Amino acid sequence: PVPEGAVPRYLKASLDAFIAKLLTDAITVNFPKLPICTIPAAAKRANCSATEVLELIINRQLAWVGHHESARGYLSVLVNADEIRNLTRGEALDGFTAREIEKDLKTTTRVVTALISGGHLIQVDATNPVNRCPVKIVPTADYEQFKQTYVSLFGLMRETGKHFRTLKARLAAAGVKPTLPASIYYTDFYRRADIVGL
């Protein structure tokens, strides 16, 4: 173990052997161009750690490893940043962010925020698969259930092709009131079960 505050020292022979292992079957490159780059640069572009890149090389999981002929040591090892990004990316999110829901419903931020605040869209914590930052999402199953249960007046207009004023008048005449009123949710949402046949 290295004493606290001390600078670790390694035998040059050990470092040389480690670099040689990284460069096993490496392709020599004179003038690398992106996405070909050094390990630190690839880690930065892929939002992962250099250790993860090293493990991919050592475990022979990369399709391509290069050797920068003009460089020496650790920085002479080249990898494809795009390949690193693809291999270190997490699983796709099984859900929707508030912004994605806003676009899908073709509505506004305050409508989606109100639906979340009202408990009609439940958010859970997740990790962005690309940048690994924490993100809140509404699980896909929950969001699909919401859409199967409710529809906004403008959503109903898009589905039926009828003007929203015509629809609103017909709903009012049938005594159907919005389950989630615009006074709270900034747009009227109706329960689909209440508008069947209208």
PDB file of C-alpha atoms in Angstrom:
ATOM      1  CA  PRO A   1       0.000   0.000   0.000  1.00  0.00           C
ATOM      2  CA  VAL A   2       1.092   3.579  -0.697  1.00  0.00           C
ATOM      3  CA  PRO A   3       1.416   5.762   2.447  1.00  0.00           C
ATOM      4  CA  GLU A   4      -1.005   8.678   2.622  1.00  0.00           C
ATOM      5  CA  GLY A   5       0.366  11.699   0.751  1.00  0.00           C
ATOM      6  CA  ALA A   6       3.058   9.678  -1.022  1.00  0.00           C
ATOM      7  CA  VAL A   7       3.371   9.486  -4.791  1.00  0.00           C
ATOM      8  CA  PRO A   8       3.080   5.903  -6.036  1.00  0.00           C
ATOM      9  CA  ARG A   9       6.120   4.596  -7.901  1.00  0.00           C
ATOM     10  CA  TYR A  10       6.151   1.734 -10.344  1.00  0.00           C
ATOM     11  CA  LEU A  11       8.959  -0.209 -11.939  1.00  0.00           C
ATOM     12  CA  LYS A  12       9.547   0.922 -15.497  1.00  0.00           C
ATOM     13  CA  ALA A  13       9.669  -2.705 -16.581  1.00  0.00           C
ATOM     14  CA  SER A  14       6.197  -3.286 -15.128  1.00  0.00           C
ATOM     15  CA  LEU A  15       4.800  -0.237 -16.897  1.00  0.00           C
ATOM     16  CA  ASP A  16       6.403  -1.265 -20.168  1.00  0.00           C
ATOM     17  CA  ALA A  17       4.902  -4.739 -19.850  1.00  0.00           C
ATOM     18  CA  PHE A  18       1.472  -3.261 -19.114  1.00  0.00           C
ATOM     19  CA  ILE A  19       1.610  -0.960 -22.148  1.00  0.00           C
ATOM     20  CA  ALA A  20       2.799  -3.854 -24.298  1.00  0.00           C
ATOM     21  CA  LYS A  21      -0.215  -5.858 -23.149  1.00  0.00           C
ATOM     22  CA  LEU A  22      -2.537  -2.998 -24.087  1.00  0.00           C
ATOM     23  CA  LEU A  23      -0.928  -2.786 -27.526  1.00  0.00           C
ATOM     24  CA  THR A  24      -1.290  -6.484 -28.335  1.00  0.00           C
ATOM     25  CA  ASP A  25      -2.421  -6.704 -31.989  1.00  0.00           C
ATOM     26  CA  ALA A  26      -2.708  -2.891 -32.126  1.00  0.00           C
ATOM     27  CA  ILE A  27      -2.753  -1.225 -35.527  1.00  0.00           C
ATOM     28  CA  THR A  28      -0.121   1.445 -36.065  1.00  0.00           C
ATOM     29  CA  VAL A  29      -1.540   4.883 -36.853  1.00  0.00           C
ATOM     30  CA  ASN A  30       0.495   7.923 -37.892  1.00  0.00           C
ATOM     31  CA  PHE A  31      -2.144  10.651 -37.897  1.00  0.00           C
ATOM     32  CA  PRO A  32      -5.178   9.631 -35.814  1.00  0.00           C
ATOM     33  CA  LYS A  33      -8.455  11.434 -36.476  1.00  0.00           C
ATOM     34  CA  LEU A  34     -11.633  11.300 -34.446  1.00  0.00           C
ATOM     35  CA  PRO A  35     -13.239   9.077 -33.378  1.00  0.00           C
ATOM     36  CA  ILE A  36      -9.755   7.544 -32.992  1.00  0.00           C
ATOM     37  CA  CYS A  37      -8.151   9.018 -29.884  1.00  0.00           C
ATOM     38  CA  THR A  38      -6.259   8.314 -26.658  1.00  0.00           C
ATOM     39  CA  ILE A  39      -7.791   6.483 -23.717  1.00  0.00           C
ATOM     40  CA  PRO A  40      -8.393   9.666 -21.639  1.00  0.00           C
ATOM     41  CA  ALA A  41      -9.976  11.448 -24.607  1.00  0.00           C
ATOM     42  CA  ALA A  42     -12.200   8.452 -25.403  1.00  0.00           C
ATOM     43  CA  ALA A  43     -13.295   8.188 -21.770  1.00  0.00           C
ATOM     44  CA  LYS A  44     -14.268  11.859 -21.768  1.00  0.00           C
ATOM     45  CA  ARG A  45     -16.212  11.577 -25.021  1.00  0.00           C
ATOM     46  CA  ALA A  46     -18.000   8.429 -23.848  1.00  0.00           C
ATOM     47  CA  ASN A  47     -18.764   9.734 -20.335  1.00  0.00           C
ATOM     48  CA  CYS A  48     -17.031   6.777 -18.734  1.00  0.00           C
ATOM     49  CA  SER A  49     -13.837   6.237 -16.753  1.00  0.00           C
ATOM     50  CA  ALA A  50     -10.405   5.478 -18.188  1.00  0.00           C
ATOM     51  CA  THR A  51     -10.442   2.338 -16.038  1.00  0.00           C
ATOM     52  CA  GLU A  52     -13.467   1.061 -17.955  1.00  0.00           C
ATOM     53  CA  VAL A  53     -11.633   1.627 -21.241  1.00  0.00           C
ATOM     54  CA  LEU A  54      -8.569  -0.201 -19.931  1.00  0.00           C
ATOM     55  CA  GLU A  55     -10.723  -3.145 -18.859  1.00  0.00           C
ATOM     56  CA  LEU A  56     -12.275  -3.347 -22.315  1.00  0.00           C
ATOM     57  CA  ILE A  57      -8.799  -3.465 -23.875  1.00  0.00           C
ATOM     58  CA  ILE A  58      -7.362  -5.975 -21.413  1.00  0.00           C
ATOM     59  CA  ASN A  59     -10.415  -8.241 -21.709  1.00  0.00           C
ATOM     60  CA  ARG A  60     -10.101  -8.100 -25.511  1.00  0.00           C
ATOM     61  CA  GLN A  61     -13.589  -6.693 -25.924  1.00  0.00           C
ATOM     62  CA  LEU A  62     -12.679  -4.029 -28.468  1.00  0.00           C
ATOM     63  CA  ALA A  63     -12.796  -4.638 -32.195  1.00  0.00           C
ATOM     64  CA  TRP A  64     -10.060  -2.064 -32.746  1.00  0.00           C
ATOM     65  CA  VAL A  65      -7.023  -0.867 -30.785  1.00  0.00           C
ATOM     66  CA  GLY A  66      -4.360   1.353 -32.259  1.00  0.00           C
ATOM     67  CA  HIS A  67      -0.819   2.506 -31.572  1.00  0.00           C
ATOM     68  CA  HIS A  68       0.173   6.119 -32.181  1.00  0.00           C
ATOM     69  CA  GLU A  69       3.596   5.770 -33.744  1.00  0.00           C
ATOM     70  CA  SER A  70       4.726   9.237 -32.653  1.00  0.00           C
ATOM     71  CA  ALA A  71       3.664   8.880 -29.010  1.00  0.00           C
ATOM     72  CA  ARG A  72       5.096   6.920 -26.122  1.00  0.00           C
ATOM     73  CA  GLY A  73       3.679   4.990 -23.214  1.00  0.00           C
ATOM     74  CA  TYR A  74       0.062   5.199 -22.084  1.00  0.00           C
ATOM     75  CA  LEU A  75      -0.807   8.009 -24.513  1.00  0.00           C
ATOM     76  CA  SER A  76       0.358   5.933 -27.459  1.00  0.00           C
ATOM     77  CA  VAL A  77      -2.627   3.595 -27.000  1.00  0.00           C
ATOM     78  CA  LEU A  78      -5.521   4.540 -29.285  1.00  0.00           C
ATOM     79  CA  VAL A  79      -9.127   3.418 -29.284  1.00  0.00           C
ATOM     80  CA  ASN A  80     -12.297   4.225 -31.201  1.00  0.00           C
ATOM     81  CA  ALA A  81     -14.334   6.603 -29.021  1.00  0.00           C
ATOM     82  CA  ASP A  82     -17.579   5.622 -30.772  1.00  0.00           C
ATOM     83  CA  GLU A  83     -16.965   1.957 -29.980  1.00  0.00           C
ATOM     84  CA  ILE A  84     -16.196   2.828 -26.349  1.00  0.00           C
ATOM     85  CA  ARG A  85     -19.405   4.865 -26.087  1.00  0.00           C
ATOM     86  CA  ASN A  86     -21.490   2.000 -27.476  1.00  0.00           C
ATOM     87  CA  LEU A  87     -19.950  -0.545 -25.107  1.00  0.00           C
ATOM     88  CA  THR A  88     -20.211   1.558 -21.963  1.00  0.00           C
ATOM     89  CA  ARG A  89     -23.679   2.970 -22.594  1.00  0.00           C
ATOM     90  CA  GLY A  90     -26.257   1.781 -20.104  1.00  0.00           C
ATOM     91  CA  GLU A  91     -29.585   0.144 -20.865  1.00  0.00           C
ATOM     92  CA  ALA A  92     -32.199   2.321 -22.526  1.00  0.00           C
ATOM     93  CA  LEU A  93     -34.636   3.992 -20.156  1.00  0.00           C
ATOM     94  CA  ASP A  94     -37.932   2.167 -19.746  1.00  0.00           C
ATOM     95  CA  GLY A  95     -39.906   5.344 -19.388  1.00  0.00           C
ATOM     96  CA  PHE A  96     -40.367   8.952 -20.416  1.00  0.00           C
ATOM     97  CA  THR A  97     -38.979  12.207 -19.114  1.00  0.00           C
ATOM     98  CA  ALA A  98     -41.347  15.107 -18.485  1.00  0.00           C
ATOM     99  CA  ARG A  99     -40.065  16.780 -21.652  1.00  0.00           C
ATOM    100  CA  GLU A 100     -40.734  13.671 -23.731  1.00  0.00           C
ATOM    101  CA  ILE A 101     -44.260  13.434 -22.336  1.00  0.00           C
ATOM    102  CA  GLU A 102     -44.812  17.102 -23.108  1.00  0.00           C
ATOM    103  CA  LYS A 103     -43.881  16.480 -26.749  1.00  0.00           C
ATOM    104  CA  ASP A 104     -45.866  13.250 -26.982  1.00  0.00           C
ATOM    105  CA  LEU A 105     -49.032  14.843 -25.611  1.00  0.00           C
ATOM    106  CA  LYS A 106     -48.360  18.006 -27.637  1.00  0.00           C
ATOM    107  CA  THR A 107     -48.961  20.089 -24.555  1.00  0.00           C
ATOM    108  CA  THR A 108     -47.087  22.509 -22.311  1.00  0.00           C
ATOM    109  CA  THR A 109     -44.606  22.145 -19.478  1.00  0.00           C
ATOM    110  CA  ARG A 110     -47.059  23.406 -16.866  1.00  0.00           C
ATOM    111  CA  VAL A 111     -49.656  20.814 -17.905  1.00  0.00           C
ATOM    112  CA  VAL A 112     -47.194  17.951 -17.445  1.00  0.00           C
ATOM    113  CA  THR A 113     -45.906  19.475 -14.196  1.00  0.00           C
ATOM    114  CA  ALA A 114     -49.475  19.693 -12.878  1.00  0.00           C
ATOM    115  CA  LEU A 115     -50.173  16.066 -13.818  1.00  0.00           C
ATOM    116  CA  ILE A 116     -47.036  15.019 -11.935  1.00  0.00           C
ATOM    117  CA  SER A 117     -47.888  17.186  -8.926  1.00  0.00           C
ATOM    118  CA  GLY A 118     -51.419  15.770  -8.914  1.00  0.00           C
ATOM    119  CA  GLY A 119     -50.089  12.219  -8.793  1.00  0.00           C
ATOM    120  CA  HIS A 120     -51.472  11.212 -12.197  1.00  0.00           C
ATOM    121  CA  LEU A 121     -47.974  10.736 -13.621  1.00  0.00           C
ATOM    122  CA  ILE A 122     -45.644   9.097 -11.111  1.00  0.00           C
ATOM    123  CA  GLN A 123     -41.916   9.740 -11.558  1.00  0.00           C
ATOM    124  CA  VAL A 124     -39.141   7.390 -10.483  1.00  0.00           C
ATOM    125  CA  ASP A 125     -35.382   7.898 -10.307  1.00  0.00           C
ATOM    126  CA  ALA A 126     -33.278   6.497 -13.140  1.00  0.00           C
ATOM    127  CA  THR A 127     -29.854   6.963 -14.721  1.00  0.00           C
ATOM    128  CA  ASN A 128     -29.370   8.451 -18.158  1.00  0.00           C
ATOM    129  CA  PRO A 129     -27.722   5.663 -20.231  1.00  0.00           C
ATOM    130  CA  VAL A 130     -25.546   8.118 -22.165  1.00  0.00           C
ATOM    131  CA  ASN A 131     -24.259  10.708 -19.695  1.00  0.00           C
ATOM    132  CA  ARG A 132     -24.941   8.669 -16.527  1.00  0.00           C
ATOM    133  CA  CYS A 133     -26.621  11.589 -14.836  1.00  0.00           C
ATOM    134  CA  PRO A 134     -29.634  11.003 -12.572  1.00  0.00           C
ATOM    135  CA  VAL A 135     -32.943  11.615 -14.297  1.00  0.00           C
ATOM    136  CA  LYS A 136     -36.595  11.282 -13.344  1.00  0.00           C
ATOM    137  CA  ILE A 137     -38.878   9.296 -15.636  1.00  0.00           C
ATOM    138  CA  VAL A 138     -42.455   8.098 -15.740  1.00  0.00           C
ATOM    139  CA  PRO A 139     -42.317   4.309 -16.361  1.00  0.00           C
ATOM    140  CA  THR A 140     -43.629   3.289 -19.776  1.00  0.00           C
ATOM    141  CA  ALA A 141     -46.399   1.083 -18.365  1.00  0.00           C
ATOM    142  CA  ASP A 142     -47.667   3.889 -16.119  1.00  0.00           C
ATOM    143  CA  TYR A 143     -47.619   6.449 -18.909  1.00  0.00           C
ATOM    144  CA  GLU A 144     -49.431   4.119 -21.311  1.00  0.00           C
ATOM    145  CA  GLN A 145     -52.036   3.469 -18.615  1.00  0.00           C
ATOM    146  CA  PHE A 146     -52.554   7.215 -18.203  1.00  0.00           C
ATOM    147  CA  LYS A 147     -53.099   7.645 -21.962  1.00  0.00           C
ATOM    148  CA  GLN A 148     -55.527   4.726 -22.039  1.00  0.00           C
ATOM    149  CA  THR A 149     -57.486   6.265 -19.158  1.00  0.00           C
ATOM    150  CA  TYR A 150     -57.478   9.973 -20.050  1.00  0.00           C
ATOM    151  CA  VAL A 151     -57.494  12.140 -23.137  1.00  0.00           C
ATOM    152  CA  SER A 152     -57.293  15.902 -23.385  1.00  0.00           C
ATOM    153  CA  LEU A 153     -59.814  17.886 -25.370  1.00  0.00           C
ATOM    154  CA  PHE A 154     -57.142  18.730 -27.931  1.00  0.00           C
ATOM    155  CA  GLY A 155     -55.984  15.116 -27.992  1.00  0.00           C
ATOM    156  CA  LEU A 156     -59.554  14.078 -28.721  1.00  0.00           C
ATOM    157  CA  MET A 157     -59.676  16.677 -31.487  1.00  0.00           C
ATOM    158  CA  ARG A 158     -56.585  15.121 -33.111  1.00  0.00           C
ATOM    159  CA  GLU A 159     -58.045  11.632 -32.781  1.00  0.00           C
ATOM    160  CA  THR A 160     -61.469  12.466 -34.217  1.00  0.00           C
ATOM    161  CA  GLY A 161     -60.634  15.269 -36.626  1.00  0.00           C
ATOM    162  CA  LYS A 162     -63.444  17.363 -35.125  1.00  0.00           C
ATOM    163  CA  HIS A 163     -62.964  20.934 -33.925  1.00  0.00           C
ATOM    164  CA  PHE A 164     -62.445  21.260 -30.190  1.00  0.00           C
ATOM    165  CA  ARG A 165     -65.404  23.646 -29.852  1.00  0.00           C
ATOM    166  CA  THR A 166     -67.696  21.079 -31.486  1.00  0.00           C
ATOM    167  CA  LEU A 167     -66.381  18.380 -29.183  1.00  0.00           C
ATOM    168  CA  LYS A 168     -66.714  20.534 -26.090  1.00  0.00           C
ATOM    169  CA  ALA A 169     -70.311  21.438 -26.959  1.00  0.00           C
ATOM    170  CA  ARG A 170     -71.176  17.774 -27.561  1.00  0.00           C
ATOM    171  CA  LEU A 171     -69.578  16.713 -24.279  1.00  0.00           C
ATOM    172  CA  ALA A 172     -71.365  19.473 -22.379  1.00  0.00           C
ATOM    173  CA  ALA A 173     -74.696  18.533 -23.964  1.00  0.00           C
ATOM    174  CA  ALA A 174     -74.167  14.924 -22.845  1.00  0.00           C
ATOM    175  CA  GLY A 175     -73.378  16.108 -19.326  1.00  0.00           C
ATOM    176  CA  VAL A 176     -69.775  14.891 -19.511  1.00  0.00           C
ATOM    177  CA  LYS A 177     -67.400  17.009 -17.460  1.00  0.00           C
ATOM    178  CA  PRO A 178     -63.611  16.830 -17.507  1.00  0.00           C
ATOM    179  CA  THR A 179     -62.242  14.493 -14.852  1.00  0.00           C
ATOM    180  CA  LEU A 180     -59.050  16.553 -14.684  1.00  0.00           C
ATOM    181  CA  PRO A 181     -60.236  20.150 -15.198  1.00  0.00           C
ATOM    182  CA  ALA A 182     -58.260  22.958 -16.780  1.00  0.00           C
ATOM    183  CA  SER A 183     -58.680  24.998 -13.602  1.00  0.00           C
ATOM    184  CA  ILE A 184     -56.127  22.668 -12.003  1.00  0.00           C
ATOM    185  CA  TYR A 185     -54.316  20.988 -14.916  1.00  0.00           C
ATOM    186  CA  TYR A 186     -54.312  23.907 -17.387  1.00  0.00           C
ATOM    187  CA  THR A 187     -56.169  21.862 -19.975  1.00  0.00           C
ATOM    188  CA  ASP A 188     -59.224  19.617 -19.728  1.00  0.00           C
ATOM    189  CA  PHE A 189     -58.694  15.859 -19.549  1.00  0.00           C
ATOM    190  CA  TYR A 190     -61.651  13.513 -19.908  1.00  0.00           C
ATOM    191  CA  ARG A 191     -61.925   9.917 -18.793  1.00  0.00           C
ATOM    192  CA  ARG A 192     -62.132   7.858 -21.968  1.00  0.00           C
ATOM    193  CA  ALA A 193     -64.765   5.603 -20.439  1.00  0.00           C
ATOM    194  CA  ASP A 194     -67.045   8.661 -20.108  1.00  0.00           C
ATOM    195  CA  ILE A 195     -66.880   9.637 -23.782  1.00  0.00           C
ATOM    196  CA  VAL A 196     -67.423   6.293 -25.481  1.00  0.00           C
ATOM    197  CA  GLY A 197     -69.984   6.734 -28.233  1.00  0.00           C
ATOM    198  CA  LEU A 198     -69.900  10.520 -28.271  1.00  0.00           C
TER     199      LEU A 198
END
